[in-house]
mmCIF file with all atom_site columns, C-alpha atoms in Angstrom:
data_model
loop_
_atom_site.group_PDB
_atom_site.id
_atom_site.type_symbol
_atom_site.label_atom_id
_atom_site.label_alt_id
_atom_site.label_comp_id
_atom_site.label_asym_id
_atom_site.label_entity_id
_atom_site.label_seq_id
_atom_site.pdbx_PDB_ins_code
_atom_site.Cartn_x
_atom_site.Cartn_y
_atom_site.Cartn_z
_atom_site.occupancy
_atom_site.B_iso_or_equiv
_atom_site.pdbx_formal_charge
_atom_site.auth_seq_id
_atom_site.auth_comp_id
_atom_site.auth_asym_id
_atom_site.auth_atom_id
_atom_site.pdbx_PDB_model_num
ATOM 1   C CA . MET A 1 1   ? 122.774 -75.233  35.246 1.00 65.00 ? 233 MET A CA 1
ATOM 2   C CA . LYS A 1 2   ? 124.727 -76.756  38.062 1.00 68.00 ? 234 LYS A CA 1
ATOM 3   C CA . ASP A 1 3   ? 127.905 -74.992  36.883 1.00 70.00 ? 235 ASP A CA 1
ATOM 4   C CA . GLY A 1 4   ? 126.176 -71.604  37.124 1.00 72.00 ? 236 GLY A CA 1
ATOM 5   C CA . SER A 1 5   ? 125.909 -71.029  33.373 1.00 77.00 ? 237 SER A CA 1
ATOM 6   C CA . PRO A 1 6   ? 123.102 -68.552  32.666 1.00 82.00 ? 238 PRO A CA 1
ATOM 7   C CA . LEU A 1 7   ? 120.638 -70.405  30.441 1.00 91.00 ? 239 LEU A CA 1
ATOM 8   C CA . THR A 1 8   ? 117.050 -69.696  29.544 1.00 92.00 ? 240 THR A CA 1
ATOM 9   C CA . PHE A 1 9   ? 114.622 -72.365  28.328 1.00 96.00 ? 241 PHE A CA 1
ATOM 10  C CA . ARG A 1 10  ? 112.011 -70.958  25.968 1.00 95.00 ? 242 ARG A CA 1
ATOM 11  C CA . PRO A 1 11  ? 109.961 -72.015  22.951 1.00 95.00 ? 243 PRO A CA 1
ATOM 12  C CA . LEU A 1 12  ? 111.791 -71.928  19.641 1.00 94.00 ? 244 LEU A CA 1
ATOM 13  C CA . ARG A 1 13  ? 110.385 -69.195  17.390 1.00 93.00 ? 245 ARG A CA 1
ATOM 14  C CA . PRO A 1 14  ? 110.401 -68.562  13.620 1.00 92.00 ? 246 PRO A CA 1
ATOM 15  C CA . GLU A 1 15  ? 112.746 -65.613  14.114 1.00 92.00 ? 247 GLU A CA 1
ATOM 16  C CA . ASP A 1 16  ? 115.292 -68.061  15.582 1.00 92.00 ? 248 ASP A CA 1
ATOM 17  C CA . GLU A 1 17  ? 116.087 -69.393  12.112 1.00 91.00 ? 249 GLU A CA 1
ATOM 18  C CA . PRO A 1 18  ? 119.522 -67.660  11.849 1.00 91.00 ? 250 PRO A CA 1
ATOM 19  C CA . ALA A 1 19  ? 120.439 -68.815  15.368 1.00 90.00 ? 251 ALA A CA 1
ATOM 20  C CA . TRP A 1 20  ? 119.219 -72.343  14.499 1.00 90.00 ? 252 TRP A CA 1
ATOM 21  C CA . HIS A 1 21  ? 121.538 -72.474  11.472 1.00 89.00 ? 253 HIS A CA 1
ATOM 22  C CA . ALA A 1 22  ? 124.449 -71.222  13.604 1.00 90.00 ? 254 ALA A CA 1
ATOM 23  C CA . PHE A 1 23  ? 123.613 -73.796  16.307 1.00 90.00 ? 255 PHE A CA 1
ATOM 24  C CA . LEU A 1 24  ? 123.723 -76.668  13.810 1.00 88.00 ? 256 LEU A CA 1
ATOM 25  C CA . SER A 1 25  ? 127.009 -75.401  12.373 1.00 88.00 ? 257 SER A CA 1
ATOM 26  C CA . ARG A 1 26  ? 128.606 -75.763  15.827 1.00 89.00 ? 258 ARG A CA 1
ATOM 27  C CA . CYS A 1 27  ? 127.516 -79.403  16.149 1.00 88.00 ? 259 CYS A CA 1
ATOM 28  C CA . SER A 1 28  ? 129.864 -82.163  15.022 1.00 87.00 ? 260 SER A CA 1
ATOM 29  C CA . GLU A 1 29  ? 128.925 -84.693  12.354 1.00 85.00 ? 261 GLU A CA 1
ATOM 30  C CA . LYS A 1 30  ? 128.665 -87.338  15.069 1.00 86.00 ? 262 LYS A CA 1
ATOM 31  C CA . THR A 1 31  ? 126.253 -85.200  17.103 1.00 83.00 ? 263 THR A CA 1
ATOM 32  C CA . LEU A 1 32  ? 124.122 -84.439  14.046 1.00 83.00 ? 264 LEU A CA 1
ATOM 33  C CA . TRP A 1 33  ? 124.113 -88.126  13.062 1.00 79.00 ? 265 TRP A CA 1
ATOM 34  C CA . SER A 1 34  ? 122.987 -89.149  16.544 1.00 79.00 ? 266 SER A CA 1
ATOM 35  C CA . ARG A 1 35  ? 120.029 -86.755  16.349 1.00 80.00 ? 267 ARG A CA 1
ATOM 36  C CA . PHE A 1 36  ? 118.970 -86.817  12.680 1.00 74.00 ? 268 PHE A CA 1
ATOM 37  C CA . ARG A 1 37  ? 120.409 -90.179  11.451 1.00 71.00 ? 269 ARG A CA 1
ATOM 38  C CA . TYR A 1 38  ? 122.058 -88.388  8.554  1.00 67.00 ? 270 TYR A CA 1
ATOM 39  C CA . VAL A 1 39  ? 124.780 -85.788  8.144  1.00 69.00 ? 271 VAL A CA 1
ATOM 40  C CA . PHE A 1 40  ? 124.238 -82.656  6.121  1.00 67.00 ? 272 PHE A CA 1
ATOM 41  C CA . LYS A 1 41  ? 126.922 -80.188  5.119  1.00 68.00 ? 273 LYS A CA 1
ATOM 42  C CA . GLU A 1 42  ? 124.720 -77.154  5.549  1.00 72.00 ? 274 GLU A CA 1
ATOM 43  C CA . SER A 1 43  ? 121.228 -76.485  6.776  1.00 79.00 ? 275 SER A CA 1
ATOM 44  C CA . THR A 1 44  ? 118.659 -75.027  4.420  1.00 82.00 ? 276 THR A CA 1
ATOM 45  C CA . HIS A 1 45  ? 115.759 -72.647  4.834  1.00 84.00 ? 277 HIS A CA 1
ATOM 46  C CA . GLU A 1 46  ? 113.408 -75.572  4.150  1.00 85.00 ? 278 GLU A CA 1
ATOM 47  C CA . MET A 1 47  ? 114.939 -77.519  7.040  1.00 84.00 ? 279 MET A CA 1
ATOM 48  C CA . ALA A 1 48  ? 114.723 -74.492  9.310  1.00 84.00 ? 280 ALA A CA 1
ATOM 49  C CA . THR A 1 49  ? 111.078 -74.013  8.395  1.00 83.00 ? 281 THR A CA 1
ATOM 50  C CA . ARG A 1 50  ? 110.343 -77.554  9.533  1.00 84.00 ? 282 ARG A CA 1
ATOM 51  C CA . PHE A 1 51  ? 112.080 -77.046  12.871 1.00 85.00 ? 283 PHE A CA 1
ATOM 52  C CA . CYS A 1 52  ? 111.522 -73.351  13.703 1.00 87.00 ? 284 CYS A CA 1
ATOM 53  C CA . PHE A 1 53  ? 107.941 -72.846  12.500 1.00 88.00 ? 285 PHE A CA 1
ATOM 54  C CA . ILE A 1 54  ? 106.051 -74.853  15.100 1.00 89.00 ? 286 ILE A CA 1
ATOM 55  C CA . ASP A 1 55  ? 102.487 -76.201  15.074 1.00 85.00 ? 287 ASP A CA 1
ATOM 56  C CA . TYR A 1 56  ? 101.888 -75.630  18.775 1.00 86.00 ? 288 TYR A CA 1
ATOM 57  C CA . ASP A 1 57  ? 98.757  -77.806  18.807 1.00 88.00 ? 289 ASP A CA 1
ATOM 58  C CA . ARG A 1 58  ? 100.926 -80.932  18.641 1.00 91.00 ? 290 ARG A CA 1
ATOM 59  C CA . THR A 1 59  ? 104.548 -79.847  18.724 1.00 94.00 ? 291 THR A CA 1
ATOM 60  C CA . ILE A 1 60  ? 106.824 -77.800  20.898 1.00 95.00 ? 292 ILE A CA 1
ATOM 61  C CA . ALA A 1 61  ? 110.516 -77.144  20.537 1.00 96.00 ? 293 ALA A CA 1
ATOM 62  C CA . ILE A 1 62  ? 112.295 -75.775  23.588 1.00 97.00 ? 294 ILE A CA 1
ATOM 63  C CA . ALA A 1 63  ? 115.498 -73.823  23.039 1.00 96.00 ? 295 ALA A CA 1
ATOM 64  C CA . ALA A 1 64  ? 118.218 -73.471  25.644 1.00 96.00 ? 296 ALA A CA 1
ATOM 65  C CA . GLU A 1 65  ? 119.735 -70.054  25.182 1.00 93.00 ? 297 GLU A CA 1
ATOM 66  C CA . ASP A 1 66  ? 123.150 -69.093  26.567 1.00 90.00 ? 298 ASP A CA 1
ATOM 67  C CA . GLU A 1 67  ? 122.607 -65.639  28.036 1.00 81.00 ? 299 GLU A CA 1
ATOM 68  C CA . SER A 1 68  ? 126.313 -65.031  28.598 1.00 77.00 ? 300 SER A CA 1
ATOM 69  C CA . TYR A 1 69  ? 126.981 -64.991  24.853 1.00 70.00 ? 301 TYR A CA 1
ATOM 70  C CA . GLU A 1 70  ? 127.534 -61.532  23.437 1.00 65.00 ? 302 GLU A CA 1
ATOM 71  C CA . GLY A 1 71  ? 127.231 -62.000  19.702 1.00 62.00 ? 303 GLY A CA 1
ATOM 72  C CA . ALA A 1 72  ? 126.288 -59.603  16.960 1.00 50.00 ? 304 ALA A CA 1
ATOM 73  C CA . ASP A 1 73  ? 122.588 -59.714  17.794 1.00 54.00 ? 305 ASP A CA 1
ATOM 74  C CA . ASP A 1 74  ? 123.155 -59.823  21.552 1.00 46.00 ? 306 ASP A CA 1
ATOM 75  C CA . ASP A 1 75  ? 120.059 -62.024  21.904 1.00 51.00 ? 307 ASP A CA 1
ATOM 76  C CA . GLY A 1 76  ? 121.896 -64.997  23.300 1.00 59.00 ? 308 GLY A CA 1
ATOM 77  C CA . ARG A 1 77  ? 122.902 -68.169  21.533 1.00 90.00 ? 309 ARG A CA 1
ATOM 78  C CA . LEU A 1 78  ? 121.079 -71.471  21.096 1.00 94.00 ? 310 LEU A CA 1
ATOM 79  C CA . VAL A 1 79  ? 123.013 -74.335  22.695 1.00 95.00 ? 311 VAL A CA 1
ATOM 80  C CA . ALA A 1 80  ? 120.349 -77.080  22.853 1.00 96.00 ? 312 ALA A CA 1
ATOM 81  C CA . ILE A 1 81  ? 116.892 -77.835  21.517 1.00 96.00 ? 313 ILE A CA 1
ATOM 82  C CA . GLY A 1 82  ? 114.431 -80.363  22.911 1.00 97.00 ? 314 GLY A CA 1
ATOM 83  C CA . ARG A 1 83  ? 111.440 -81.272  20.753 1.00 96.00 ? 315 ARG A CA 1
ATOM 84  C CA . LEU A 1 84  ? 108.151 -82.988  21.532 1.00 97.00 ? 316 LEU A CA 1
ATOM 85  C CA . VAL A 1 85  ? 105.721 -84.100  18.826 1.00 96.00 ? 317 VAL A CA 1
ATOM 86  C CA . ALA A 1 86  ? 102.397 -85.458  20.075 1.00 96.00 ? 318 ALA A CA 1
ATOM 87  C CA . ASP A 1 87  ? 99.836  -87.536  18.244 1.00 95.00 ? 319 ASP A CA 1
ATOM 88  C CA . PRO A 1 88  ? 96.537  -85.758  17.402 1.00 93.00 ? 320 PRO A CA 1
ATOM 89  C CA . ASP A 1 89  ? 94.892  -87.049  20.614 1.00 91.00 ? 321 ASP A CA 1
ATOM 90  C CA . HIS A 1 90  ? 97.818  -86.046  22.829 1.00 90.00 ? 322 HIS A CA 1
ATOM 91  C CA . ARG A 1 91  ? 98.131  -89.576  24.208 1.00 94.00 ? 323 ARG A CA 1
ATOM 92  C CA . THR A 1 92  ? 101.654 -90.256  22.989 1.00 96.00 ? 324 THR A CA 1
ATOM 93  C CA . ALA A 1 93  ? 104.596 -88.077  22.036 1.00 97.00 ? 325 ALA A CA 1
ATOM 94  C CA . GLU A 1 94  ? 108.036 -88.449  20.544 1.00 97.00 ? 326 GLU A CA 1
ATOM 95  C CA . TYR A 1 95  ? 110.959 -86.712  22.229 1.00 97.00 ? 327 TYR A CA 1
ATOM 96  C CA . ALA A 1 96  ? 114.266 -85.713  20.670 1.00 95.00 ? 328 ALA A CA 1
ATOM 97  C CA . ILE A 1 97  ? 117.086 -83.494  21.846 1.00 96.00 ? 329 ILE A CA 1
ATOM 98  C CA . LEU A 1 98  ? 120.182 -81.948  20.321 1.00 93.00 ? 330 LEU A CA 1
ATOM 99  C CA . VAL A 1 99  ? 122.903 -80.441  22.508 1.00 94.00 ? 331 VAL A CA 1
ATOM 100 C CA . GLU A 1 100 ? 125.814 -78.511  21.036 1.00 94.00 ? 332 GLU A CA 1
ATOM 101 C CA . ASP A 1 101 ? 129.074 -80.430  21.498 1.00 92.00 ? 333 ASP A CA 1
ATOM 102 C CA . ALA A 1 102 ? 130.644 -77.812  23.788 1.00 92.00 ? 334 ALA A CA 1
ATOM 103 C CA . TRP A 1 103 ? 127.677 -78.157  26.168 1.00 93.00 ? 335 TRP A CA 1
ATOM 104 C CA . GLN A 1 104 ? 127.539 -81.951  26.287 1.00 93.00 ? 336 GLN A CA 1
ATOM 105 C CA . GLY A 1 105 ? 128.391 -83.617  29.592 1.00 91.00 ? 337 GLY A CA 1
ATOM 106 C CA . ARG A 1 106 ? 127.460 -80.528  31.639 1.00 91.00 ? 338 ARG A CA 1
ATOM 107 C CA . GLY A 1 107 ? 123.944 -81.540  32.683 1.00 93.00 ? 339 GLY A CA 1
ATOM 108 C CA . LEU A 1 108 ? 122.126 -79.559  30.007 1.00 95.00 ? 340 LEU A CA 1
ATOM 109 C CA . GLY A 1 109 ? 120.634 -82.658  28.373 1.00 95.00 ? 341 GLY A CA 1
ATOM 110 C CA . ALA A 1 110 ? 119.300 -83.811  31.741 1.00 96.00 ? 342 ALA A CA 1
ATOM 111 C CA . ALA A 1 111 ? 117.844 -80.378  32.528 1.00 96.00 ? 343 ALA A CA 1
ATOM 112 C CA . MET A 1 112 ? 116.212 -80.111  29.095 1.00 97.00 ? 344 MET A CA 1
ATOM 113 C CA . THR A 1 113 ? 114.801 -83.632  29.337 1.00 98.00 ? 345 THR A CA 1
ATOM 114 C CA . ALA A 1 114 ? 113.334 -82.946  32.790 1.00 97.00 ? 346 ALA A CA 1
ATOM 115 C CA . TYR A 1 115 ? 111.794 -79.725  31.461 1.00 97.00 ? 347 TYR A CA 1
ATOM 116 C CA . CYS A 1 116 ? 110.276 -81.502  28.464 1.00 97.00 ? 348 CYS A CA 1
ATOM 117 C CA . MET A 1 117 ? 108.920 -84.331  30.637 1.00 97.00 ? 349 MET A CA 1
ATOM 118 C CA . GLU A 1 118 ? 107.088 -81.679  32.689 1.00 96.00 ? 350 GLU A CA 1
ATOM 119 C CA . ILE A 1 119 ? 105.509 -80.477  29.454 1.00 96.00 ? 351 ILE A CA 1
ATOM 120 C CA . CYS A 1 120 ? 104.399 -84.074  28.804 1.00 95.00 ? 352 CYS A CA 1
ATOM 121 C CA . ARG A 1 121 ? 102.744 -84.103  32.226 1.00 94.00 ? 353 ARG A CA 1
ATOM 122 C CA . ASP A 1 122 ? 101.052 -80.767  31.522 1.00 94.00 ? 354 ASP A CA 1
ATOM 123 C CA . TRP A 1 123 ? 99.798  -82.120  28.197 1.00 93.00 ? 355 TRP A CA 1
ATOM 124 C CA . LYS A 1 124 ? 98.589  -85.264  30.013 1.00 94.00 ? 356 LYS A CA 1
ATOM 125 C CA . ILE A 1 125 ? 100.624 -87.485  27.688 1.00 95.00 ? 357 ILE A CA 1
ATOM 126 C CA . ASP A 1 126 ? 100.342 -91.207  28.510 1.00 96.00 ? 358 ASP A CA 1
ATOM 127 C CA . ARG A 1 127 ? 103.577 -92.347  26.834 1.00 97.00 ? 359 ARG A CA 1
ATOM 128 C CA . VAL A 1 128 ? 106.624 -90.655  25.402 1.00 98.00 ? 360 VAL A CA 1
ATOM 129 C CA . THR A 1 129 ? 109.203 -92.357  23.193 1.00 98.00 ? 361 THR A CA 1
ATOM 130 C CA . GLY A 1 130 ? 112.691 -91.441  22.111 1.00 96.00 ? 362 GLY A CA 1
ATOM 131 C CA . GLU A 1 131 ? 115.214 -93.012  19.783 1.00 94.00 ? 363 GLU A CA 1
ATOM 132 C CA . THR A 1 132 ? 118.972 -92.996  19.756 1.00 92.00 ? 364 THR A CA 1
ATOM 133 C CA . THR A 1 133 ? 121.772 -94.811  18.040 1.00 88.00 ? 365 THR A CA 1
ATOM 134 C CA . ALA A 1 134 ? 123.184 -97.976  19.594 1.00 89.00 ? 366 ALA A CA 1
ATOM 135 C CA . ASP A 1 135 ? 126.541 -96.264  20.156 1.00 88.00 ? 367 ASP A CA 1
ATOM 136 C CA . ASN A 1 136 ? 125.140 -93.158  21.889 1.00 90.00 ? 368 ASN A CA 1
ATOM 137 C CA . ARG A 1 137 ? 125.735 -94.202  25.496 1.00 91.00 ? 369 ARG A CA 1
ATOM 138 C CA . ARG A 1 138 ? 125.120 -90.715  26.895 1.00 90.00 ? 370 ARG A CA 1
ATOM 139 C CA . MET A 1 139 ? 121.638 -90.592  25.431 1.00 92.00 ? 371 MET A CA 1
ATOM 140 C CA . GLN A 1 140 ? 120.849 -94.114  26.596 1.00 95.00 ? 372 GLN A CA 1
ATOM 141 C CA . THR A 1 141 ? 121.893 -93.136  30.125 1.00 95.00 ? 373 THR A CA 1
ATOM 142 C CA . LEU A 1 142 ? 119.888 -89.917  29.899 1.00 95.00 ? 374 LEU A CA 1
ATOM 143 C CA . PHE A 1 143 ? 116.764 -91.839  28.920 1.00 97.00 ? 375 PHE A CA 1
ATOM 144 C CA . ARG A 1 144 ? 117.209 -94.381  31.709 1.00 97.00 ? 376 ARG A CA 1
ATOM 145 C CA . ASN A 1 145 ? 117.862 -91.645  34.283 1.00 97.00 ? 377 ASN A CA 1
ATOM 146 C CA . HIS A 1 146 ? 114.551 -90.037  33.335 1.00 97.00 ? 378 HIS A CA 1
ATOM 147 C CA . GLY A 1 147 ? 112.395 -93.133  33.704 1.00 96.00 ? 379 GLY A CA 1
ATOM 148 C CA . PHE A 1 148 ? 112.541 -94.481  30.159 1.00 98.00 ? 380 PHE A CA 1
ATOM 149 C CA . SER A 1 149 ? 112.756 -98.215  29.481 1.00 97.00 ? 381 SER A CA 1
ATOM 150 C CA . LEU A 1 150 ? 114.348 -99.893  26.494 1.00 96.00 ? 382 LEU A CA 1
ATOM 151 C CA . VAL A 1 151 ? 111.823 -101.303 24.014 1.00 95.00 ? 383 VAL A CA 1
ATOM 152 C CA . PRO A 1 152 ? 113.012 -104.339 22.028 1.00 90.00 ? 384 PRO A CA 1
ATOM 153 C CA . THR A 1 153 ? 113.238 -103.762 18.265 1.00 89.00 ? 385 THR A CA 1
ATOM 154 C CA . ASP A 1 154 ? 114.664 -105.606 15.274 1.00 90.00 ? 386 ASP A CA 1
ATOM 155 C CA . ASP A 1 155 ? 117.059 -102.760 14.446 1.00 88.00 ? 387 ASP A CA 1
ATOM 156 C CA . ALA A 1 156 ? 120.547 -103.351 15.849 1.00 87.00 ? 388 ALA A CA 1
ATOM 157 C CA . GLU A 1 157 ? 121.669 -99.788  15.070 1.00 87.00 ? 389 GLU A CA 1
ATOM 158 C CA . GLU A 1 158 ? 118.860 -97.850  16.728 1.00 90.00 ? 390 GLU A CA 1
ATOM 159 C CA . MET A 1 159 ? 117.439 -98.081  20.212 1.00 93.00 ? 391 MET A CA 1
ATOM 160 C CA . LEU A 1 160 ? 113.895 -97.167  21.187 1.00 95.00 ? 392 LEU A CA 1
ATOM 161 C CA . PHE A 1 161 ? 113.063 -95.983  24.695 1.00 97.00 ? 393 PHE A CA 1
ATOM 162 C CA . ARG A 1 162 ? 109.626 -95.408  26.204 1.00 98.00 ? 394 ARG A CA 1
ATOM 163 C CA . ARG A 1 163 ? 108.344 -93.742  29.334 1.00 98.00 ? 395 ARG A CA 1
ATOM 164 C CA . ARG A 1 164 ? 104.820 -94.125  30.652 1.00 96.00 ? 396 ARG A CA 1
ATOM 165 C CA . PHE A 1 165 ? 103.095 -91.375  32.584 1.00 90.00 ? 397 PHE A CA 1
ATOM 166 C CA . SER A 1 166 ? 99.955  -93.381  33.323 1.00 71.00 ? 398 SER A CA 1
ATOM 167 C CA . ASP A 1 167 ? 98.697  -96.942  33.612 1.00 56.00 ? 399 ASP A CA 1
ATOM 168 C CA . SER A 1 168 ? 97.748  -97.123  29.944 1.00 53.00 ? 400 SER A CA 1
ATOM 169 C CA . PRO A 1 169 ? 99.278  -99.922  27.805 1.00 51.00 ? 401 PRO A CA 1
#
């Protein structure tokens, strides 16, 4: 991080479930809405299973871990998660990111997005898409700053962005 914060990017693991729940509990309703398009009062084991137990053939979730945190488990603390889900042929992927409120505006979203776009290159993905809400200006700027273009849709509340890595349509 440009501010010197000690962060580690690593794949999210099943044993991260307690940290994942804690991470979500530190996110505001607005942040959760921007990522999931709904607000939940508490996260469940079923939700955690969907997000922490990864099918690495098509999906990867990258956790940003704050190494300066000295909590009960002393293993660090999740402060952001970037997620890529590819189609079965690995031609296209969807990208989503969630950054804890206290870490927003510090360059973490940009660093995570750059990291995940490198994974897309490694996977030889042709196109990656991401969605955000029409009022999420930070995410729109993040997408544009990382080579994404706005794709016209009929939905006035959601915005779709796409980035091409090759000359494919």
